[in-house]
CSV table of C-alpha atoms and ligand atoms in Angstrom, one decimal:
chain,number,residue,atom,x,y,z
A,1,MET,CA,13.9,25.1,-60.1
A,2,LYS,CA,15.5,22.1,-58.4
A,3,ILE,CA,19.1,22.5,-57.1
A,4,PRO,CA,20.6,19.2,-56.2
A,5,ARG,CA,23.9,19.0,-54.3
A,6,TYR,CA,25.6,16.6,-56.8
A,7,ASN,CA,25.7,16.1,-60.5
A,8,HIS,CA,27.7,12.9,-60.9
A,9,ARG,CA,27.1,12.6,-64.6
A,10,SER,CA,28.8,16.0,-65.2
A,11,GLN,CA,32.1,14.7,-63.7
A,12,PHE,CA,32.6,12.3,-66.6
A,13,THR,CA,33.9,14.4,-69.5
A,14,ASP,CA,34.6,11.2,-71.5
A,15,LEU,CA,32.2,8.6,-70.2
A,16,THR,CA,32.8,6.3,-73.2
A,17,ALA,CA,36.5,6.0,-72.5
A,18,THR,CA,35.9,5.3,-68.8
A,19,THR,CA,33.3,2.7,-69.5
A,20,GLU,CA,35.5,1.1,-72.1
A,21,LYS,CA,38.3,0.7,-69.5
A,22,ILE,CA,35.8,-0.7,-66.9
A,23,ARG,CA,34.5,-3.1,-69.5
A,24,HIS,CA,38.0,-4.3,-70.2
A,25,THR,CA,38.6,-4.8,-66.5
A,26,LEU,CA,35.4,-6.7,-66.1
A,27,ALA,CA,36.6,-9.2,-68.7
A,28,THR,CA,40.2,-9.6,-67.4
A,29,GLY,CA,39.2,-10.2,-63.7
A,30,ASP,CA,41.9,-7.9,-62.4
A,31,TYR,CA,39.5,-6.4,-59.9
A,32,ILE,CA,41.6,-5.6,-56.8
A,33,LEU,CA,44.9,-3.6,-56.7
A,34,GLY,CA,47.1,-4.6,-59.7
A,35,ASP,CA,48.5,-2.2,-62.3
A,36,THR,CA,45.4,-0.1,-62.6
A,37,VAL,CA,45.5,0.8,-58.8
A,38,ALA,CA,49.3,1.3,-58.8
A,39,HIS,CA,49.0,3.7,-61.7
A,40,PHE,CA,46.4,5.8,-59.9
A,41,GLU,CA,48.4,5.7,-56.7
A,42,HIS,CA,51.5,7.1,-58.5
A,43,ARG,CA,49.5,9.8,-60.2
A,44,PHE,CA,47.8,10.8,-57.0
A,45,ALA,CA,51.1,11.0,-55.1
A,46,ASP,CA,52.6,13.0,-57.9
A,47,TYR,CA,49.7,15.4,-58.0
A,48,LEU,CA,50.1,16.1,-54.3
A,49,GLY,CA,53.9,16.2,-54.4
A,50,ALA,CA,54.1,13.2,-52.0
A,51,THR,CA,56.2,10.0,-52.3
A,52,HIS,CA,53.6,7.4,-51.5
A,53,ALA,CA,49.8,7.1,-52.0
A,54,ILE,CA,48.2,3.8,-50.9
A,55,GLY,CA,44.7,3.1,-52.1
A,56,VAL,CA,42.3,1.7,-49.4
A,57,ASN,CA,38.6,1.1,-48.9
A,58,SER,CA,37.7,4.5,-47.4
A,59,GLY,CA,39.0,7.7,-45.8
A,60,THR,CA,38.1,6.2,-42.4
A,61,ASP,CA,40.4,3.2,-43.0
A,62,ALA,CA,43.2,5.6,-44.1
A,63,LEU,CA,42.9,7.5,-40.9
A,64,THR,CA,42.9,4.3,-38.8
A,65,PHE,CA,45.9,3.0,-40.7
A,66,ALA,CA,47.8,6.2,-40.2
A,67,LEU,CA,47.3,6.0,-36.4
A,68,THR,CA,48.2,2.2,-36.4
A,69,ALA,CA,51.3,2.8,-38.4
A,70,LEU,CA,52.4,5.5,-35.9
A,71,GLY,CA,52.1,2.8,-33.2
A,72,ILE,CA,49.2,4.5,-31.4
A,73,GLY,CA,47.0,2.4,-29.1
A,74,PRO,CA,45.5,2.1,-25.7
A,75,GLY,CA,46.8,4.6,-23.1
A,76,ASP,CA,47.7,7.1,-25.8
A,77,GLU,CA,45.8,10.4,-26.5
A,78,VAL,CA,45.1,11.9,-29.9
A,79,VAL,CA,44.1,15.5,-30.2
A,80,THR,CA,41.5,16.5,-32.8
A,81,VAL,CA,38.7,19.0,-33.4
A,82,ALA,CA,35.2,18.8,-31.9
A,83,ASN,CA,33.4,19.9,-35.1
A,84,THR,CA,34.3,17.3,-37.6
A,85,PHE,CA,32.7,14.2,-39.3
A,86,HIS,CA,32.2,11.2,-37.0
A,87,ALA,CA,35.0,9.2,-38.8
A,88,THR,CA,37.8,11.4,-37.6
A,89,ALA,CA,37.1,10.5,-33.9
A,90,LEU,CA,36.1,7.0,-34.8
A,91,ALA,CA,39.6,6.3,-36.2
A,92,ILE,CA,41.1,7.3,-32.9
A,93,THR,CA,38.8,5.0,-30.9
A,94,ALA,CA,39.3,2.2,-33.4
A,95,VAL,CA,43.0,2.0,-32.4
A,96,GLY,CA,42.0,2.1,-28.8
A,97,ALA,CA,43.4,5.5,-28.1
A,98,LYS,CA,41.6,8.4,-26.2
A,99,VAL,CA,40.0,11.2,-28.2
A,100,VAL,CA,40.9,14.6,-26.9
A,101,LEU,CA,38.8,17.3,-28.5
A,102,VAL,CA,39.5,21.0,-28.9
A,103,ASP,CA,36.9,23.5,-30.1
A,104,GLY,CA,36.7,25.1,-33.6
A,105,GLU,CA,37.2,28.8,-34.4
A,106,PRO,CA,34.0,30.8,-34.5
A,107,ASP,CA,34.5,32.2,-38.0
A,108,THR,CA,36.4,29.6,-40.1
A,109,TYR,CA,35.2,26.6,-38.0
A,110,LEU,CA,38.8,25.3,-38.2
A,111,MET,CA,40.5,23.9,-35.1
A,112,ASP,CA,41.5,26.5,-32.5
A,113,LEU,CA,45.3,26.3,-32.6
A,114,ASP,CA,45.8,27.9,-29.2
A,115,ALA,CA,43.6,25.2,-27.8
A,116,LEU,CA,45.5,22.6,-29.7
A,117,ASP,CA,48.8,23.8,-28.3
A,118,ALA,CA,47.3,23.8,-24.7
A,119,ALA,CA,45.8,20.3,-25.2
A,120,CYS,CA,49.1,18.6,-26.1
A,121,GLY,CA,50.4,16.8,-23.0
A,122,PRO,CA,52.7,13.9,-22.1
A,123,ARG,CA,50.2,11.2,-23.3
A,124,THR,CA,49.5,13.0,-26.7
A,125,LYS,CA,50.9,10.6,-29.3
A,126,ALA,CA,49.4,12.3,-32.4
A,127,ILE,CA,47.8,15.5,-33.6
A,128,LEU,CA,45.0,14.9,-36.0
A,129,VAL,CA,44.0,18.1,-37.8
A,130,VAL,CA,41.0,18.4,-40.2
A,131,HIS,CA,41.0,20.8,-43.2
A,132,LEU,CA,37.3,21.2,-42.6
A,133,PHE,CA,34.9,22.1,-45.5
A,134,GLY,CA,38.0,22.3,-47.8
A,135,ARG,CA,39.8,25.2,-46.1
A,136,SER,CA,43.5,24.7,-45.3
A,137,LEU,CA,44.6,25.2,-41.8
A,138,ASP,CA,47.5,27.5,-41.0
A,139,MET,CA,50.1,24.8,-41.6
A,140,ASP,CA,53.0,27.0,-40.5
A,141,ARG,CA,51.4,27.1,-37.0
A,142,VAL,CA,50.3,23.5,-37.0
A,143,THR,CA,53.7,22.1,-37.9
A,144,ALA,CA,55.4,24.5,-35.4
A,145,ILE,CA,53.1,23.2,-32.6
A,146,ALA,CA,53.7,19.6,-33.6
A,147,ALA,CA,57.5,20.1,-33.8
A,148,ARG,CA,57.6,22.0,-30.4
A,149,HIS,CA,55.8,19.1,-28.7
A,150,GLN,CA,57.6,16.5,-30.8
A,151,ILE,CA,54.3,14.9,-31.7
A,152,PRO,CA,53.6,13.3,-35.1
A,153,LEU,CA,51.0,15.1,-37.3
A,154,VAL,CA,48.2,13.4,-39.2
A,155,GLU,CA,46.1,15.4,-41.7
A,156,ASP,CA,42.4,14.5,-42.4
A,157,CYS,CA,42.2,15.8,-46.0
A,158,ALA,CA,38.9,14.0,-46.7
A,159,GLN,CA,37.2,17.4,-47.6
A,160,ALA,CA,40.3,19.2,-48.9
A,161,GLY,CA,41.6,17.2,-51.9
A,162,GLY,CA,43.7,19.6,-53.9
A,163,ALA,CA,43.8,22.5,-51.3
A,164,THR,CA,47.2,24.1,-50.7
A,165,TRP,CA,49.0,26.1,-47.9
A,166,ASN,CA,51.7,28.3,-49.2
A,167,ASN,CA,51.5,26.5,-52.6
A,168,GLN,CA,52.1,23.1,-51.0
A,169,ARG,CA,49.2,20.6,-51.2
A,170,VAL,CA,47.6,19.7,-47.9
A,171,GLY,CA,48.3,16.1,-47.0
A,172,THR,CA,52.1,16.5,-47.4
A,173,PHE,CA,52.8,18.4,-44.1
A,174,GLY,CA,52.8,15.6,-41.5
A,175,ALA,CA,53.8,12.0,-41.0
A,176,ALA,CA,50.7,10.8,-42.9
A,177,ALA,CA,47.4,12.0,-44.3
A,178,ALA,CA,44.0,10.5,-45.1
A,179,PHE,CA,42.0,11.2,-48.2
A,180,SER,CA,38.4,10.1,-48.9
A,181,PHE,CA,37.0,9.5,-52.4
A,182,HIS,CA,33.5,9.0,-51.2
A,183,PRO,CA,31.1,10.1,-53.9
A,184,SER,CA,30.3,13.3,-52.1
A,185,LYS,CA,33.9,14.5,-52.0
A,186,ASN,CA,35.7,16.8,-54.4
A,187,LEU,CA,37.5,13.9,-56.0
A,188,ALA,CA,34.8,11.2,-56.0
A,189,ALA,CA,34.9,7.5,-56.7
A,190,ALA,CA,31.8,5.4,-57.7
A,191,GLY,CA,31.6,4.0,-54.3
A,192,ASP,CA,33.7,3.9,-51.1
A,193,ALA,CA,37.4,4.6,-51.6
A,194,GLY,CA,40.3,6.4,-49.9
A,195,ALA,CA,44.0,6.8,-49.8
A,196,LEU,CA,46.7,7.1,-47.2
A,197,VAL,CA,49.5,9.6,-48.3
A,198,THR,CA,52.9,9.8,-46.7
A,199,ASN,CA,56.5,10.7,-47.5
A,200,ASN,CA,57.8,8.1,-45.0
A,201,ALA,CA,58.8,4.8,-46.6
A,202,ASP,CA,58.3,2.8,-43.4
A,203,ILE,CA,54.8,4.1,-42.9
A,204,ALA,CA,54.0,3.4,-46.5
A,205,HIS,CA,55.3,-0.2,-46.2
A,206,THR,CA,53.3,-0.7,-43.0
A,207,VAL,CA,50.1,0.6,-44.5
A,208,ARG,CA,50.6,-1.6,-47.6
A,209,THR,CA,50.8,-4.5,-45.3
A,210,LEU,CA,47.9,-3.4,-43.1
A,211,ARG,CA,45.4,-3.0,-46.0
A,212,GLY,CA,46.1,-6.5,-47.2
A,213,LEU,CA,45.3,-8.5,-44.1
A,214,GLY,CA,48.7,-7.8,-42.6
A,215,GLN,CA,50.4,-9.9,-45.2
A,216,ASP,CA,54.1,-9.1,-46.1
A,217,GLY,CA,54.8,-11.6,-48.8
A,218,GLN,CA,52.7,-14.6,-49.7
A,219,ASP,CA,51.1,-16.3,-46.6
A,220,ASN,CA,53.3,-14.4,-44.2
A,221,HIS,CA,51.0,-12.4,-41.9
A,222,VAL,CA,53.2,-10.0,-39.9
A,223,ALA,CA,50.4,-7.7,-38.6
A,224,LEU,CA,46.7,-8.2,-37.8
A,225,GLY,CA,45.7,-5.7,-40.4
A,226,ALA,CA,42.4,-5.3,-42.3
A,227,ASN,CA,41.0,-6.1,-45.6
A,228,SER,CA,41.0,-2.7,-47.2
A,229,LYS,CA,42.3,-2.6,-50.7
A,230,LEU,CA,41.3,-0.2,-53.5
A,231,ASP,CA,39.3,-1.8,-56.4
A,232,ALA,CA,40.5,-1.3,-60.0
A,233,ILE,CA,37.2,0.0,-61.1
A,234,GLN,CA,37.4,2.8,-58.5
A,235,ALA,CA,41.0,3.5,-59.6
A,236,ILE,CA,39.7,3.9,-63.3
A,237,VAL,CA,37.1,6.4,-62.2
A,238,LEU,CA,39.5,8.3,-60.0
A,239,ASP,CA,42.2,8.4,-62.7
A,240,ALA,CA,39.7,9.8,-65.2
A,241,LYS,CA,38.7,12.6,-62.8
A,242,LEU,CA,42.1,13.6,-61.3
A,243,ASP,CA,43.0,15.7,-64.3
A,244,HIS,CA,39.9,17.9,-63.6
A,245,LEU,CA,40.3,18.4,-59.9
A,246,ASP,CA,42.1,21.7,-60.0
A,247,THR,CA,39.6,23.1,-62.5
A,248,TRP,CA,36.7,21.9,-60.5
A,249,ASN,CA,38.1,23.4,-57.3
A,250,ALA,CA,38.6,26.7,-59.2
A,251,GLU,CA,35.0,26.6,-60.2
A,252,ARG,CA,34.0,26.0,-56.6
A,253,ARG,CA,35.9,29.1,-55.6
A,254,THR,CA,34.1,31.2,-58.3
A,255,ILE,CA,30.7,29.9,-57.0
A,256,ALA,CA,31.7,30.8,-53.5
A,257,ALA,CA,32.7,34.3,-54.6
A,258,ARG,CA,29.3,34.7,-56.3
A,259,TYR,CA,27.5,33.5,-53.1
A,260,ARG,CA,29.6,36.0,-51.0
A,261,HIS,CA,28.7,38.9,-53.2
A,262,ALA,CA,25.0,38.2,-53.4
A,263,LEU,CA,24.4,37.2,-49.7
A,264,THR,CA,24.5,40.7,-48.3
A,265,HIS,CA,21.5,40.4,-45.9
A,266,PRO,CA,22.9,41.4,-42.5
A,267,ALA,CA,21.6,38.3,-40.8
A,268,ILE,CA,23.6,36.0,-43.0
A,269,THR,CA,27.2,35.2,-42.1
A,270,THR,CA,29.2,33.8,-45.0
A,271,PRO,CA,32.5,32.1,-44.6
A,272,PRO,CA,35.5,34.5,-44.7
A,273,PRO,CA,37.4,34.2,-48.0
A,274,SER,CA,40.7,32.4,-47.6
A,275,GLU,CA,43.7,34.6,-47.8
A,276,GLU,CA,47.2,33.8,-49.0
A,277,PRO,CA,49.0,31.6,-48.2
A,278,GLY,CA,45.8,29.7,-47.4
A,279,ASP,CA,43.4,28.1,-49.8
A,280,HIS,CA,39.8,26.9,-49.8
A,281,VAL,CA,38.4,24.2,-52.2
A,282,TYR,CA,34.9,24.7,-50.9
A,283,HIS,CA,33.9,21.1,-50.4
A,284,LEU,CA,31.0,22.7,-48.4
A,285,TYR,CA,29.7,26.3,-48.4
A,286,GLN,CA,28.6,27.0,-44.8
A,287,VAL,CA,26.5,30.0,-43.8
A,288,ALA,CA,25.3,30.9,-40.4
A,289,VAL,CA,21.7,32.1,-40.2
A,290,PRO,CA,19.1,32.9,-37.6
A,291,HIS,CA,16.1,30.5,-37.2
A,292,ARG,CA,18.2,27.9,-38.9
A,293,ASP,CA,15.7,25.0,-38.9
A,294,ALA,CA,12.9,27.1,-40.3
A,295,VAL,CA,15.2,28.6,-43.0
A,296,LEU,CA,16.5,25.1,-43.9
A,297,ALA,CA,12.9,23.7,-44.2
A,298,GLN,CA,11.9,26.6,-46.5
A,299,LEU,CA,15.0,26.2,-48.7
A,300,ARG,CA,14.3,22.4,-49.0
A,301,SER,CA,10.6,23.1,-49.9
A,302,ASP,CA,11.9,25.5,-52.6
A,303,GLY,CA,13.8,22.5,-54.1
A,304,ILE,CA,17.2,23.5,-52.8
A,305,ASP,CA,19.2,20.6,-51.4
A,306,ALA,CA,20.7,22.4,-48.4
A,307,VAL,CA,21.9,20.3,-45.4
A,308,VAL,CA,23.5,20.7,-42.0
A,309,ARG,CA,27.1,19.6,-41.4
A,310,TYR,CA,27.1,18.5,-38.6
A,311,PRO,CA,23.9,18.7,-36.6
A,312,VAL,CA,25.2,16.5,-33.7
A,313,PRO,CA,28.7,17.3,-32.6
A,314,ILE,CA,31.1,14.4,-31.8
A,315,HIS,CA,30.8,14.9,-28.0
A,316,HIS,CA,27.0,14.5,-28.2
A,317,GLN,CA,27.0,11.3,-30.4
A,318,PRO,CA,25.6,8.3,-28.6
A,319,ALA,CA,28.4,6.1,-29.9
A,320,PHE,CA,30.9,8.2,-28.0
A,321,ALA,CA,28.8,8.4,-24.8
A,322,ARG,CA,31.0,6.0,-22.8
A,323,TYR,CA,34.1,8.0,-23.8
A,324,GLY,CA,32.9,10.9,-21.6
A,325,PHE,CA,34.0,14.0,-23.3
A,326,ASP,CA,33.7,16.4,-20.5
A,327,GLY,CA,35.0,19.6,-22.2
A,328,LYS,CA,32.9,22.5,-23.4
A,329,TYR,CA,32.9,23.2,-27.2
A,330,PRO,CA,30.6,26.2,-27.6
A,331,HIS,CA,31.7,27.0,-31.2
A,332,ALA,CA,31.2,23.4,-32.3
A,333,GLU,CA,27.7,23.5,-30.7
A,334,ASN,CA,27.0,26.9,-32.3
A,335,GLN,CA,27.9,25.5,-35.7
A,336,ALA,CA,25.6,22.6,-35.1
A,337,THR,CA,22.6,24.8,-34.3
A,338,SER,CA,23.0,27.8,-36.5
A,339,THR,CA,24.7,26.9,-39.8
A,340,LEU,CA,23.7,25.2,-43.0
A,341,CYS,CA,25.4,24.2,-46.2
A,342,LEU,CA,24.3,25.6,-49.5
A,343,PRO,CA,24.7,23.5,-52.6
A,344,ILE,CA,28.1,24.0,-54.2
A,345,ARG,CA,29.3,21.8,-57.1
A,346,PRO,CA,31.6,22.8,-59.9
A,347,ASP,CA,28.8,22.9,-62.6
A,348,LEU,CA,26.4,25.0,-60.6
A,349,SER,CA,25.3,27.8,-63.0
A,350,PRO,CA,25.3,31.5,-62.1
A,351,ALA,CA,21.5,31.4,-62.4
A,352,GLU,CA,21.3,28.6,-59.9
A,353,VAL,CA,23.5,30.4,-57.4
A,354,ASP,CA,21.4,33.5,-57.8
A,355,PHE,CA,18.2,31.5,-57.2
A,356,VAL,CA,19.6,30.0,-54.0
A,357,CYS,CA,20.7,33.5,-52.8
A,358,ASP,CA,17.2,34.9,-53.6
A,359,ARG,CA,15.4,32.0,-51.8
A,360,LEU,CA,17.7,32.2,-48.8
A,361,THR,CA,17.3,35.9,-48.4
A,362,THR,CA,13.5,35.5,-48.7
A,363,ALA,CA,13.5,32.6,-46.2
A,364,ILE,CA,15.3,34.8,-43.7
A,365,THR,CA,13.0,37.7,-44.1
A,366,ASP,CA,10.0,35.4,-43.8
A,367,SER,CA,11.3,33.8,-40.6
A,368,GLN,CA,12.0,37.2,-39.1
A,369,GLU,CA,8.5,38.4,-39.9
A,370,ALA,CA,7.0,35.3,-38.5
A,371,LEU,CA,8.7,36.0,-35.2
A,372,ALA,CA,8.1,39.8,-35.2
B,401,PLP,C1,34.2,11.9,-45.4
B,401,PLP,C2,35.1,12.1,-44.3
B,401,PLP,C3,35.8,11.1,-43.7
B,401,PLP,C4,35.6,9.6,-44.0
B,401,PLP,O1,35.8,9.3,-45.3
B,401,PLP,P1,35.1,7.9,-45.8
B,401,PLP,O2,35.7,7.7,-47.1
B,401,PLP,O3,33.6,8.2,-45.9
B,401,PLP,O4,35.4,6.9,-44.8
B,401,PLP,C5,36.7,11.4,-42.6
B,401,PLP,N1,36.9,12.7,-42.2
B,401,PLP,C6,36.2,13.7,-42.8
B,401,PLP,C7,36.4,15.1,-42.3
B,401,PLP,C8,35.2,13.4,-43.8
B,401,PLP,O5,34.5,14.5,-44.3
């Protein structure tokens, strides 16, 4: 049995209708922005309960625009979490600000909020939280910390499209939020794409300007900006999939529950189930196991597309070497060395889940025997 991580074809319930719209767009030449993109932007904002969604090239650009629109630059500090994808920290350095890392929690891998509170100082100009793996942070606490320090909040929702906290969608709690529609994400485009979401009309206006080369009206460039506009073909794909996102996220939760029930070997640590008012849309299903590299190799040779997210933490990445992160982030490091992600996608069948559980349990027993 082969268990791939993605099944892109399964996400098109009506492929003919989607390809017909794309064919029409190919003929009209309305390839960038336009009505098709505006339509998706409105629908995505409505889905989240936000006022503005602005389509851009990627989640990374959305993060960078959020920080730029908040006026963050050299001399400022932005606090984020040590165990996240490279792009979160990259956006902070892209605007010239200093990355201040705090560790993740050992069980949920989410940002340690006591450490966040302690890291906020006079130079902190934004808090950039990550709903890592699809699990919503405690947004009551996050918003209280941001309010107490009077620091704007930015949410990295790249992995958490559709997740909620207290029945409110993540991405609507702070000044701005970034979503990624990279093909790996829960809501996936057919290429790179992202969106910046905000309830603030000024931020929305600034980001619309920034994504279009800083142009505010024809030939009037008011900001340096970037070229980062959403393509109509991507908007067609995203529009077709948006109706299914809640169903797919529910299917991901069902698969996670099946994993949790079957993975009873005492050496396997499964992620704690999310409890009300929190939510988890299981972009990734992370387990901690002993002899991680041996177990991973065996799973892969069994045809199971398991991966490590993220094997090299931010503070050990060569690109950030000259930024000198001097703190200690033991939980981020532990996550890097002892966890792996099992395949989780909405159409994974119960038999496939059971096969993965069986192979994982066997791989652990084998690796323990090899060392005994
Ligand atoms: C994917 C991802 C991003 C970047 O999104 P892109 O669309 O690939 O630029 C940012 N942050 C996190 C946590 C991600 O997982």
